[in-house]
Short mmCIF file of C-alpha atoms in Angstrom, two decimals:
data_model
loop_
_atom_site.label_atom_id
_atom_site.label_comp_id
_atom_site.label_asym_id
_atom_site.label_seq_id
_atom_site.Cartn_x
_atom_site.Cartn_y
_atom_site.Cartn_z
CA LEU A 867 105.54 93.37 108.23
CA GLU A 868 106.40 89.97 106.89
CA ALA A 869 109.58 91.13 105.01
CA SER A 870 110.87 92.55 108.50
CA GLN A 871 110.33 89.08 109.89
CA THR A 872 112.56 87.59 107.15
CA ASN A 873 115.21 90.20 106.21
CA SER A 874 116.59 91.78 109.33
CA ASN A 875 117.93 94.73 107.11
CA VAL A 876 114.14 96.13 107.01
CA VAL A 877 114.35 99.34 108.84
CA LEU A 878 110.86 101.02 107.60
CA GLY A 879 107.41 99.10 106.21
CA GLY A 880 104.78 100.95 104.45
CA SER A 881 101.08 100.08 103.55
CA TRP A 882 98.89 101.88 100.91
CA ASP A 883 96.69 103.32 103.68
CA MET A 884 99.56 105.59 105.42
CA GLY A 885 100.74 102.92 108.09
CA PHE A 886 104.17 102.85 109.00
CA ILE A 887 106.34 99.93 110.88
CA PHE A 888 109.45 100.36 112.30
CA PRO A 889 110.45 96.99 113.29
CA GLN A 890 113.29 97.97 115.07
CA LEU A 891 110.75 99.16 117.72
CA HIS A 892 108.10 96.84 117.48
CA PRO A 893 106.28 94.71 114.45
CA GLY A 894 103.04 96.80 114.46
CA PHE A 895 101.90 100.13 113.08
CA ASP A 896 102.97 103.25 115.47
CA ALA A 897 101.76 106.88 114.60
CA MET A 898 103.83 108.41 117.38
CA PHE A 899 106.80 107.02 116.75
CA CYS A 900 106.60 107.46 112.78
CA ILE A 901 106.05 111.43 114.09
CA ALA A 902 108.89 111.25 116.33
CA LYS A 903 111.61 109.60 113.39
CA LEU A 904 109.81 112.21 111.15
CA ILE A 905 111.05 115.18 113.39
CA GLU A 906 114.53 113.16 113.81
CA MET A 907 115.10 113.06 109.99
CA LEU A 908 113.88 116.79 109.50
CA THR A 909 116.66 118.02 112.07
CA ILE A 910 119.14 116.03 110.62
CA GLN A 911 118.41 117.12 107.40
CA GLU A 912 117.97 121.00 108.54
CA HIS A 913 114.68 121.25 106.62
CA SER A 914 111.38 122.07 107.39
CA LEU A 915 108.19 120.05 106.78
CA GLY A 916 107.22 122.66 104.38
CA GLN A 917 110.29 122.79 102.39
CA ILE A 918 110.30 118.93 102.32
CA ARG A 919 106.53 119.51 101.08
CA SER A 920 107.50 121.87 98.52
CA GLU A 921 109.83 119.48 96.94
CA LEU A 922 107.35 116.49 96.42
CA PRO A 923 105.74 116.37 92.82
CA ARG A 924 102.24 117.72 92.83
CA VAL A 925 100.02 113.99 92.38
CA CYS A 926 96.57 113.61 93.19
CA HIS A 927 95.68 110.30 94.38
CA LYS A 928 92.09 108.91 95.57
CA ALA A 929 89.99 106.05 95.79
CA CYS A 930 86.55 104.82 96.05
CA THR A 931 85.22 101.30 97.20
CA ILE A 932 82.38 99.60 95.45
CA ARG A 933 80.34 96.39 96.39
CA CYS A 934 80.91 93.69 94.09
CA PRO A 935 79.89 90.12 94.85
CA TRP A 936 82.80 87.15 95.01
CA THR A 937 81.03 85.63 91.88
CA VAL A 938 81.60 88.74 89.89
CA LYS A 939 85.19 89.53 90.99
CA GLY A 940 87.17 87.01 88.80
CA ALA A 941 85.06 87.98 85.40
CA LEU A 942 85.56 91.77 86.60
CA MET A 943 89.15 91.05 86.74
CA ARG A 944 89.25 89.01 83.26
CA HIS A 945 87.03 91.75 81.59
CA PHE A 946 89.35 94.56 82.06
CA VAL A 947 92.55 92.31 80.98
CA GLU A 948 90.45 91.52 77.94
CA THR A 949 89.65 95.30 77.49
CA HIS A 950 92.60 97.16 77.09
CA PRO A 951 95.74 96.73 75.50
CA SER A 952 98.64 94.50 77.05
CA GLU A 953 101.25 97.02 77.25
CA ASN A 954 99.30 99.60 79.15
CA LEU A 955 98.14 96.49 81.93
CA GLU A 956 100.45 95.77 85.21
CA LEU A 957 98.86 92.74 86.76
CA ILE A 958 100.76 92.62 90.10
CA ASP A 959 98.17 93.85 92.23
CA GLY A 960 94.77 93.74 90.63
CA VAL A 961 94.89 95.49 87.25
CA LYS A 962 96.48 98.54 87.07
CA ILE A 963 95.69 100.39 83.67
CA ILE A 964 98.27 102.60 82.67
CA ASN A 965 98.16 105.61 80.20
CA ALA A 966 102.05 105.38 79.06
CA GLN A 967 101.90 109.03 77.70
CA THR A 968 101.09 110.72 81.07
CA ASP A 969 101.87 107.92 83.20
CA ASP A 970 98.63 108.19 84.78
CA TRP A 971 96.85 105.09 85.98
CA VAL A 972 93.67 103.49 87.68
CA LEU A 973 94.08 100.40 89.79
CA ILE A 974 90.97 98.15 90.22
CA LEU A 975 91.74 95.97 93.24
CA PRO A 976 89.74 92.93 94.64
CA ASP A 977 89.60 92.84 98.34
CA ALA A 978 90.83 89.77 99.78
CA GLY A 979 88.25 89.70 102.78
CA GLU A 980 85.14 91.56 101.65
CA PRO A 981 83.11 91.47 98.67
CA LEU A 982 84.36 94.72 97.40
CA VAL A 983 86.30 96.49 94.61
CA HIS A 984 89.07 99.03 95.53
CA ILE A 985 89.37 101.76 92.94
CA PHE A 986 92.77 104.11 92.69
CA ALA A 987 93.18 106.69 90.47
CA ASN A 988 96.34 108.37 90.47
CA SER A 989 97.89 111.36 88.17
CA ASP A 990 98.94 115.07 88.39
CA ASP A 991 95.76 116.41 86.87
CA ARG A 992 92.97 116.48 89.92
CA ASP A 993 90.19 116.67 87.21
CA TRP A 994 91.58 113.16 85.49
CA VAL A 995 91.50 111.56 88.61
CA ASP A 996 88.25 112.77 89.45
CA ASP A 997 86.97 112.04 85.92
CA SER A 998 88.75 108.31 85.74
CA LEU A 999 87.04 107.52 89.23
CA ARG A 1000 83.59 108.69 87.99
CA LYS A 1001 83.75 106.37 85.07
CA TYR A 1002 85.34 102.94 86.35
CA ARG A 1003 83.20 103.28 89.42
CA THR A 1004 80.15 103.61 86.92
CA TYR A 1005 81.78 100.61 84.68
CA VAL A 1006 82.09 98.78 87.53
CA GLN A 1007 78.66 99.03 89.06
CA GLU A 1008 77.45 98.25 85.43
CA PHE A 1009 79.40 95.24 85.43
CA VAL A 1010 78.29 93.80 88.32
CA GLU A 1011 74.41 94.55 87.11
CA GLN A 1012 74.84 93.10 83.86
CA GLU A 1013 76.55 89.91 85.68
CA GLN A 1014 73.53 89.74 87.88
CA GLY A 1015 70.93 90.10 84.95
CA ILE A 1016 70.24 93.60 85.46
CA GLU A 1017 71.75 95.60 82.24
CA ALA A 1018 74.62 95.32 80.05
CA PRO A 1019 78.01 97.61 80.54
CA LYS A 1020 79.83 99.20 77.61
CA ALA A 1021 82.75 97.27 76.27
CA GLU A 1022 85.40 99.65 75.60
CA ALA A 1023 88.45 100.70 77.19
CA LEU A 1024 87.91 103.62 79.53
CA ILE A 1025 91.66 105.15 79.68
CA SER A 1026 92.81 106.24 76.31
#
């Protein structure tokens, strides 16, 4: 949305929660216009939606959200940075922990407006995604409890 206001060349904007903006129409999310543009693009390309879908890589992307007090968020992020090799980290949005051999990743993203942490896992292996989400959810919950004086988490990197 911000980019479309400062750059007249922007024709499409998207968000992680599947919202799309077409700035030429109006500066807001519009599902009906998105469907109309999708149909238009399919017609121009002379493809069906099924054909396009079959060409996409099979990727599993899941997320979960965990309560995390404001006072613990910074320590949690710092802990992930300190317990994982720097070559496996991307620190653009939250802490993204990448498996260099497979390009699988987990993103720990603190919520800017609520006492929450979002955990995203991405891989072409559904079992890996489910297992990683379970491990990181448990790890974050244990870390929060430890910071609040309840019990200590295991200090080990979770992605190998």
